[in-house]
Amino acid sequence: MALDYSHDPSRDDKNLIVHTEKPFNAEPNPKDLISNFITPEKYFFCRSHGNIPNLDEASHKITIEGINITTPKRFTIQELKTRFEKKSIVMAMQCAGNRRDGLHKVKHTEGVIWGPGAVANGIYSGCRLKDVLESIGITEQMGHTATLHVAFQSVEKCEEDECYGSSIPLSKAVDEFGDVLLAYEMNGAPLTRDHGYPIRIVVPGYIGARSVKFLKSIRIQDKESSAYYQQHDYKILPENVGSIDDAENYWSITPAIGEYNVQSFVCDPPSGLVDVPILANAQPVKVQGYALSGGGRSIQRVDVSGDDGNTWVHAELQSQPIAERTSAYTWSWTLWTAHVHVKAGVRLVSRAVDSAGNIQQEFPVWNFRGVLNGAWRTVKPTSVIEEQ
Ligand SMILES: Nc1nc2c(c(=O)[nH]1)N[C@H]1C(S)=C(S)[C@@H](COP(=O)(O)O)O[C@H]1N2
Ligand SMILES: [Mo]
């Protein structure tokens, strides 16, 4: 039966490029995206797989059950707010499909054809999942059992499954420094309906797909989530897999993505090219963008080139101020600015290096689902200046 989207929130869409209305999938334009270090809600991409549920914070409960839990435990939002310490983290939320358009130019990919805006940097506040699990007897020690997973289920029925579901290793959930939150606020205000009201999981350092919105239940289990979004999506299929039929043979033998890879993008100028009048005065051009990496890895350096990667300058980095950090790891993105000499019609590219020395490569290895595109920016091979 078709899903009913008539109760979705009304939206002021003028700030976002809407890919699909039903379900609602939208991203900001690249310049707006980097106009703030903390992304305001109006420029925050939205990724939905179903209609947005209309939940009431006062009556909503989450259930926690599974291995090592004798009877299912229920928590109201009020209990989560009052019984557990509140923690805030600055965290980049990035969809695994961010920049899918780059891979889609190579060959057809399946999914929403995101540009570079399926990423945002938010302040998420809530209680730590670790504290809540500990209160019902799930200890950090149990996280040493590599085979245990924490599966999350949402309220809403989705296009591909009965609800949105996903899982993370228990080791991440109970890691003292892992900062997995049961978040009830974004940017200091209650979550909006589009972003998971009244409660969502946020898993810093991991692809957005693991940060389940409209959370209904948590289950400790000895295997990953059986949800479509853990099993048949968000996996890097090998390059030879080119169709849904081929993929069938690979889903069960391909691991689900957790942490994301090193990433950066030139957001300004938005076309990735500079027009001739600017060139005429032969001044270096100001170039700006974002950079981030998964797993808590920080950005060490961003190189920017105005001559297609022959020469590079080092960008100036704007990272989260050390005094404001609340985490041992880096979950925030880094914004950057560089001044480079450019040639007309030659693309501007950036390449980030993270704290593990991972560096973005020029060419992507295409994959059918178009996930984790961390290759250099491509623009249309033309000397005519146009928006991408
Ligand atoms: N319940 C639910 N949670 C969800 C999704 C969804 O469709 N439903 N989409 C996931 C995906 S793929 C991403 S990238 C993030 C996006 O979070 P945002 O919409 O708040 O930006 O939410 C994740 N959690
Ligand atoms: Mo996503």
Coordinates of C-alpha atoms and ligand atoms in Angstrom, one line a residue:
M1 CA 0.0 0.0 0.0
A2 CA 1.3 3.4 -0.9
L3 CA 2.5 5.5 2.1
D4 CA 0.4 8.5 3.2
Y5 CA 2.5 11.7 3.1
S6 CA -0.4 14.0 3.8
H7 CA 0.6 14.5 7.4
D8 CA 4.2 15.5 6.7
P9 CA 5.2 18.8 8.3
S10 CA 4.7 21.8 6.1
R11 CA 8.1 23.1 4.9
D12 CA 9.6 26.3 3.8
D13 CA 11.5 24.7 1.0
K14 CA 13.0 27.8 -0.5
N15 CA 16.3 27.2 1.3
L16 CA 16.8 23.7 0.0
I17 CA 17.0 21.9 -3.3
V18 CA 14.3 19.3 -3.2
H19 CA 15.2 15.9 -4.8
T20 CA 12.0 14.1 -3.8
E21 CA 8.9 15.4 -2.0
K22 CA 7.5 12.0 -1.0
P23 CA 9.6 10.9 0.9
F24 CA 11.2 14.3 1.6
N25 CA 14.8 14.5 0.5
A26 CA 16.5 17.8 0.1
E27 CA 19.9 19.5 0.4
P28 CA 21.1 23.1 0.5
N29 CA 23.1 24.8 -2.2
P30 CA 26.9 24.6 -1.6
K31 CA 27.4 28.2 -0.7
D32 CA 24.7 28.3 1.9
L33 CA 26.0 25.0 3.4
I34 CA 29.3 26.5 4.3
S35 CA 28.0 29.9 5.4
N36 CA 27.9 28.8 9.1
F37 CA 30.2 26.5 11.1
I38 CA 27.1 25.1 12.8
T39 CA 24.6 24.4 10.1
P40 CA 21.2 26.2 10.9
E41 CA 18.2 23.9 10.6
K42 CA 17.1 25.7 7.4
Y43 CA 20.2 24.6 5.6
F44 CA 20.3 21.1 7.0
F45 CA 19.8 18.3 4.5
C46 CA 16.9 16.0 5.2
R47 CA 17.0 12.3 4.3
S48 CA 13.7 10.3 4.7
H49 CA 12.7 6.9 3.6
G50 CA 9.0 7.2 4.6
N51 CA 6.5 9.7 5.9
I52 CA 7.3 11.7 8.9
P53 CA 5.5 10.4 12.0
N54 CA 3.5 12.8 14.2
L55 CA 4.7 11.8 17.7
D56 CA 3.9 13.3 21.1
E57 CA 6.9 13.7 23.4
A58 CA 4.7 13.3 26.5
S59 CA 3.5 9.8 25.6
H60 CA 6.3 8.5 23.4
K61 CA 8.3 5.6 24.9
I62 CA 11.4 3.7 23.8
T63 CA 11.9 0.0 24.6
I64 CA 15.2 -1.6 25.2
E65 CA 15.4 -5.4 25.1
G66 CA 17.5 -8.4 24.0
I67 CA 20.5 -10.3 25.2
N68 CA 21.4 -9.8 28.9
I69 CA 18.1 -7.9 29.5
T70 CA 15.7 -10.1 31.3
T71 CA 12.6 -8.0 30.9
P72 CA 12.1 -5.3 28.3
K73 CA 12.8 -1.8 29.8
R74 CA 10.8 1.3 28.8
F75 CA 11.8 4.9 29.0
T76 CA 9.8 8.0 28.5
I77 CA 11.6 11.1 27.0
Q78 CA 11.1 12.8 30.4
E79 CA 12.9 10.0 32.1
L80 CA 15.8 10.2 29.7
K81 CA 16.0 13.9 30.3
T82 CA 15.9 13.8 34.0
R83 CA 17.6 10.6 35.0
F84 CA 20.7 10.9 32.8
E85 CA 23.3 13.6 32.4
K86 CA 22.9 15.8 29.3
K87 CA 25.7 15.8 26.8
S88 CA 26.2 18.0 23.8
I89 CA 28.5 17.2 20.8
V90 CA 29.2 19.0 17.6
M91 CA 28.9 16.4 15.0
A92 CA 28.9 16.2 11.2
M93 CA 25.9 14.2 9.9
Q94 CA 26.9 12.9 6.5
C95 CA 24.8 10.6 4.3
A96 CA 26.8 7.8 2.7
G97 CA 25.2 9.0 -0.5
N98 CA 26.7 12.5 -0.2
R99 CA 28.1 13.4 -3.7
R100 CA 26.5 10.5 -5.3
D101 CA 26.1 12.7 -8.4
G102 CA 29.9 12.3 -9.0
L103 CA 29.7 8.5 -9.2
H104 CA 26.4 8.7 -11.2
K105 CA 28.3 10.6 -13.9
V106 CA 30.6 7.6 -14.3
K107 CA 27.8 5.1 -14.6
H108 CA 24.2 4.7 -13.3
T109 CA 23.9 4.4 -9.6
E110 CA 20.8 3.6 -7.4
G111 CA 19.6 6.2 -5.0
V112 CA 18.8 9.8 -4.5
I113 CA 21.3 11.7 -6.7
W114 CA 22.7 13.9 -4.0
G115 CA 25.1 16.7 -4.7
P116 CA 27.6 17.8 -2.1
G117 CA 25.0 19.0 0.4
A118 CA 24.0 15.7 2.1
V119 CA 26.2 16.7 5.0
A120 CA 25.8 19.2 7.8
N121 CA 27.4 20.1 11.1
G122 CA 25.0 20.1 14.0
I123 CA 25.1 20.4 17.8
Y124 CA 23.3 17.4 19.1
S125 CA 22.2 17.1 22.8
G126 CA 20.8 14.2 24.7
C127 CA 21.9 11.4 27.0
R128 CA 24.6 9.0 26.3
L129 CA 23.3 5.6 25.1
K130 CA 26.1 4.1 27.2
D131 CA 24.7 5.6 30.4
V132 CA 21.2 4.3 29.6
L133 CA 22.5 0.8 28.8
E134 CA 24.6 0.7 32.0
S135 CA 21.5 1.6 34.0
I136 CA 19.9 -1.6 32.9
G137 CA 23.1 -3.8 33.4
I138 CA 24.7 -3.6 29.9
T139 CA 28.3 -2.9 30.9
E140 CA 31.3 -1.6 28.9
Q141 CA 32.8 -5.1 29.5
M142 CA 30.0 -6.7 27.4
G143 CA 31.1 -4.4 24.5
H144 CA 34.3 -6.5 24.3
T145 CA 32.2 -9.3 22.8
A146 CA 32.8 -8.5 19.1
T147 CA 29.7 -10.3 18.0
L148 CA 27.2 -8.2 19.8
H149 CA 25.3 -5.4 18.0
V150 CA 22.8 -2.8 19.1
A151 CA 19.9 -2.6 16.6
F152 CA 17.6 0.5 16.4
Q153 CA 14.1 0.6 15.1
S154 CA 12.0 3.6 14.2
V155 CA 8.3 4.3 14.3
E156 CA 7.7 5.2 10.6
K157 CA 6.8 2.7 7.9
C158 CA 9.3 3.2 5.0
E159 CA 9.3 2.6 1.3
E160 CA 11.5 -0.4 1.5
D161 CA 10.7 -1.9 5.0
E162 CA 8.2 -2.0 7.8
C163 CA 10.2 0.6 9.7
Y164 CA 13.6 2.3 9.4
G165 CA 16.2 0.1 11.1
S166 CA 19.9 -0.1 11.5
S167 CA 22.6 -1.3 13.9
I168 CA 26.0 -0.5 15.3
P169 CA 28.5 -2.8 17.2
L170 CA 27.9 -2.9 20.9
S171 CA 31.5 -1.9 21.4
K172 CA 30.7 1.5 19.8
A173 CA 27.5 2.0 21.8
V174 CA 29.2 1.4 25.2
D175 CA 32.5 3.1 24.4
E176 CA 33.2 5.8 27.0
F177 CA 34.5 8.1 24.2
G178 CA 32.1 6.9 21.5
D179 CA 29.5 9.6 22.2
V180 CA 26.6 7.7 20.8
L181 CA 23.6 9.8 22.0
L182 CA 19.9 9.4 22.5
A183 CA 19.4 13.0 21.2
Y184 CA 16.4 15.1 21.9
E185 CA 17.8 18.5 20.7
M186 CA 19.6 19.8 17.6
N187 CA 21.3 23.2 17.7
G188 CA 19.9 23.9 21.2
A189 CA 16.2 23.4 20.2
P190 CA 14.0 20.3 20.4
L191 CA 14.5 18.1 17.3
T192 CA 12.2 19.1 14.5
R193 CA 9.9 16.5 13.0
D194 CA 12.0 16.2 9.9
H195 CA 15.1 15.5 12.0
G196 CA 13.7 12.8 14.3
Y197 CA 11.4 14.4 16.9
P198 CA 11.0 13.5 19.7
I199 CA 14.1 11.3 20.0
R200 CA 16.8 9.9 17.7
I201 CA 20.1 8.1 17.9
V202 CA 23.2 10.0 16.7
V203 CA 26.3 7.9 16.0
P204 CA 29.2 10.3 15.5
G205 CA 31.9 9.3 13.0
Y206 CA 29.5 6.9 11.3
I207 CA 27.4 7.4 8.1
G208 CA 24.1 9.1 8.7
A209 CA 22.1 5.9 8.0
R210 CA 23.0 4.6 11.5
S211 CA 21.5 7.7 13.3
V212 CA 18.0 6.4 13.5
K213 CA 15.3 9.1 13.8
F214 CA 11.9 8.7 15.5
L215 CA 13.4 6.0 17.7
K216 CA 11.0 3.3 18.9
S217 CA 13.2 0.4 20.2
I218 CA 16.7 -0.7 20.9
R219 CA 17.7 -4.3 20.9
I220 CA 20.9 -6.0 21.9
Q221 CA 21.5 -9.0 19.6
D222 CA 24.1 -11.3 18.3
K223 CA 23.9 -10.2 14.7
E224 CA 23.5 -7.0 12.8
S225 CA 20.1 -5.5 12.2
S226 CA 18.1 -7.4 9.6
A227 CA 16.6 -4.2 8.3
Y228 CA 16.8 -3.4 4.6
Y229 CA 18.9 -0.4 5.4
Q230 CA 21.6 -2.5 7.1
Q231 CA 21.4 -5.5 4.7
H232 CA 20.5 -4.2 1.2
D233 CA 21.7 -0.7 1.2
Y234 CA 24.7 1.3 2.4
K235 CA 27.3 -1.2 1.3
I236 CA 30.2 -0.7 -1.1
L237 CA 29.5 -3.3 -3.7
P238 CA 32.4 -4.4 -5.9
E239 CA 32.8 -2.6 -9.2
N240 CA 31.6 -5.6 -11.2
V241 CA 28.1 -5.4 -9.7
G242 CA 26.0 -3.3 -12.0
S243 CA 22.4 -4.2 -11.4
I244 CA 19.9 -5.1 -8.7
D245 CA 20.0 -8.7 -9.9
D246 CA 23.9 -8.8 -9.6
A247 CA 23.7 -7.2 -6.2
E248 CA 21.6 -10.1 -4.8
N249 CA 24.6 -12.3 -4.8
Y250 CA 26.7 -9.8 -2.9
W251 CA 24.6 -8.2 -0.2
S252 CA 25.2 -11.0 2.3
I253 CA 29.0 -11.1 1.7
T254 CA 29.6 -7.4 1.7
P255 CA 30.0 -5.6 5.1
A256 CA 27.7 -2.8 6.0
I257 CA 29.4 0.6 6.2
G258 CA 30.0 2.1 9.6
E259 CA 32.6 4.9 9.7
Y260 CA 32.9 7.2 6.6
N261 CA 36.0 8.0 4.6
V262 CA 37.9 11.3 4.2
Q263 CA 36.0 13.9 2.3
S264 CA 36.2 17.6 1.2
F265 CA 34.5 19.7 -1.4
V266 CA 34.9 23.1 -3.1
C267 CA 31.6 24.9 -2.3
D268 CA 32.5 28.4 -3.4
P269 CA 32.7 29.1 -6.3
P270 CA 29.8 26.7 -6.5
S271 CA 30.5 25.7 -10.1
G272 CA 34.0 24.6 -9.3
L273 CA 35.2 27.0 -12.0
V274 CA 36.1 30.6 -12.1
D275 CA 34.8 33.0 -14.8
V276 CA 36.9 35.1 -17.0
P277 CA 36.3 38.6 -15.6
I278 CA 37.7 37.5 -12.3
L279 CA 40.7 36.1 -14.0
A280 CA 41.5 39.3 -15.8
N281 CA 42.9 41.0 -12.7
A282 CA 45.2 38.0 -12.1
Q283 CA 44.6 38.0 -8.3
P284 CA 44.4 34.8 -6.5
V285 CA 40.8 33.7 -6.1
K286 CA 39.2 32.9 -2.8
V287 CA 38.0 29.3 -2.6
Q288 CA 36.0 27.8 0.3
G289 CA 34.6 24.4 1.3
Y290 CA 34.3 21.8 3.9
A291 CA 36.3 18.7 4.9
L292 CA 35.6 15.9 7.3
S293 CA 36.5 12.3 8.1
G294 CA 34.8 9.4 9.9
G295 CA 35.7 7.5 13.0
G296 CA 36.7 10.5 15.0
R297 CA 39.6 11.3 12.7
S298 CA 40.4 15.0 12.4
I299 CA 41.4 16.9 9.3
Q300 CA 45.1 17.4 9.1
R301 CA 45.4 19.4 5.9
V302 CA 43.4 20.5 2.9
D303 CA 45.2 21.1 -0.4
V304 CA 43.5 23.2 -3.1
S305 CA 44.5 23.4 -6.7
G306 CA 43.5 25.8 -9.4
D307 CA 45.4 24.0 -12.2
D308 CA 43.8 20.5 -12.1
G309 CA 46.1 19.1 -9.4
N310 CA 49.5 20.1 -10.8
T311 CA 50.2 22.5 -8.0
W312 CA 48.5 22.9 -4.6
V313 CA 48.2 25.5 -1.8
H314 CA 47.4 24.7 1.8
A315 CA 44.0 26.0 2.9
E316 CA 43.5 27.8 6.2
L317 CA 41.4 25.5 8.4
Q318 CA 38.5 26.5 10.7
S319 CA 38.1 23.6 13.1
Q320 CA 36.0 23.4 16.3
P321 CA 37.8 25.5 18.9
I322 CA 39.6 23.3 21.3
A323 CA 38.1 25.1 24.3
E324 CA 34.6 24.2 23.1
R325 CA 35.3 20.5 22.5
T326 CA 33.5 18.0 24.7
S327 CA 34.9 14.8 23.0
A328 CA 38.2 13.0 22.9
Y329 CA 37.6 12.5 19.2
T330 CA 36.7 14.8 16.3
W331 CA 33.1 14.5 15.2
S332 CA 32.8 18.0 13.7
W333 CA 33.6 19.0 10.2
T334 CA 36.3 21.6 9.3
L335 CA 35.7 24.6 7.1
W336 CA 38.5 25.9 4.9
T337 CA 39.6 28.9 2.9
A338 CA 42.3 29.1 0.3
H339 CA 43.6 31.7 -2.2
V340 CA 44.6 30.1 -5.5
H341 CA 45.6 31.2 -8.9
V342 CA 43.3 29.7 -11.5
K343 CA 43.0 29.3 -15.2
A344 CA 39.7 29.9 -17.0
G345 CA 37.7 26.7 -17.4
V346 CA 40.1 24.6 -15.3
R347 CA 38.5 23.0 -12.4
L348 CA 39.2 23.9 -8.8
V349 CA 39.8 20.9 -6.7
S350 CA 40.4 20.2 -3.0
R351 CA 41.9 17.1 -1.4
A352 CA 41.8 16.6 2.4
V353 CA 44.2 14.5 4.5
D354 CA 42.9 13.1 7.8
S355 CA 44.7 12.3 11.0
A356 CA 45.3 8.7 9.8
G357 CA 47.0 10.0 6.6
N358 CA 44.1 9.0 4.4
I359 CA 44.1 11.3 1.4
Q360 CA 41.4 11.9 -1.2
Q361 CA 42.1 10.3 -4.6
E362 CA 41.5 11.8 -8.0
F363 CA 39.3 9.1 -9.4
P364 CA 36.5 7.2 -7.7
V365 CA 36.1 3.5 -7.7
W366 CA 32.5 3.4 -8.9
N367 CA 30.0 1.4 -6.9
F368 CA 26.4 0.5 -7.8
R369 CA 24.8 2.2 -4.8
G370 CA 27.0 5.3 -5.2
V371 CA 28.2 5.5 -1.6
L372 CA 31.2 7.1 0.0
N373 CA 32.3 9.2 -3.0
G374 CA 35.5 10.8 -1.7
A375 CA 37.1 11.5 -5.1
W376 CA 38.2 14.9 -6.2
R377 CA 35.5 17.2 -7.6
T378 CA 34.7 16.7 -11.2
V379 CA 33.1 19.5 -13.4
K380 CA 31.9 19.2 -16.9
P381 CA 34.9 19.0 -19.2
T382 CA 34.2 22.3 -20.9
S383 CA 35.7 25.8 -21.0
V384 CA 32.2 27.3 -20.9
I385 CA 31.4 28.5 -17.4
E386 CA 28.3 26.9 -16.1
E387 CA 26.7 25.6 -13.0
Q388 CA 27.1 21.9 -12.3
Ligands
LIG1 N1 13.7 6.8 11.1 C1 14.5 7.2 10.2 N2 15.8 7.4 10.5 C2 16.7 7.8 9.6 C3 16.4 7.8 8.2 C4 15.0 7.6 7.9 O1 14.6 7.7 6.7 N3 14.2 7.3 8.9 N4 17.4 8.2 7.3 C5 18.7 8.0 7.7 C6 19.7 8.5 6.8 S1 20.1 7.6 5.4 C7 20.4 9.7 7.1 S2 21.6 10.2 6.1 C8 20.1 10.5 8.3 C9 19.8 11.9 7.9 O2 19.4 12.7 9.0 P1 18.7 14.1 8.8 O3 17.5 13.9 7.9 O4 18.4 14.6 10.2 O5 19.7 15.0 8.1 O6 19.0 9.9 9.0 C10 19.0 8.5 9.1 N5 18.0 8.1 10.0
MO2 MO 21.8 8.4 4.3

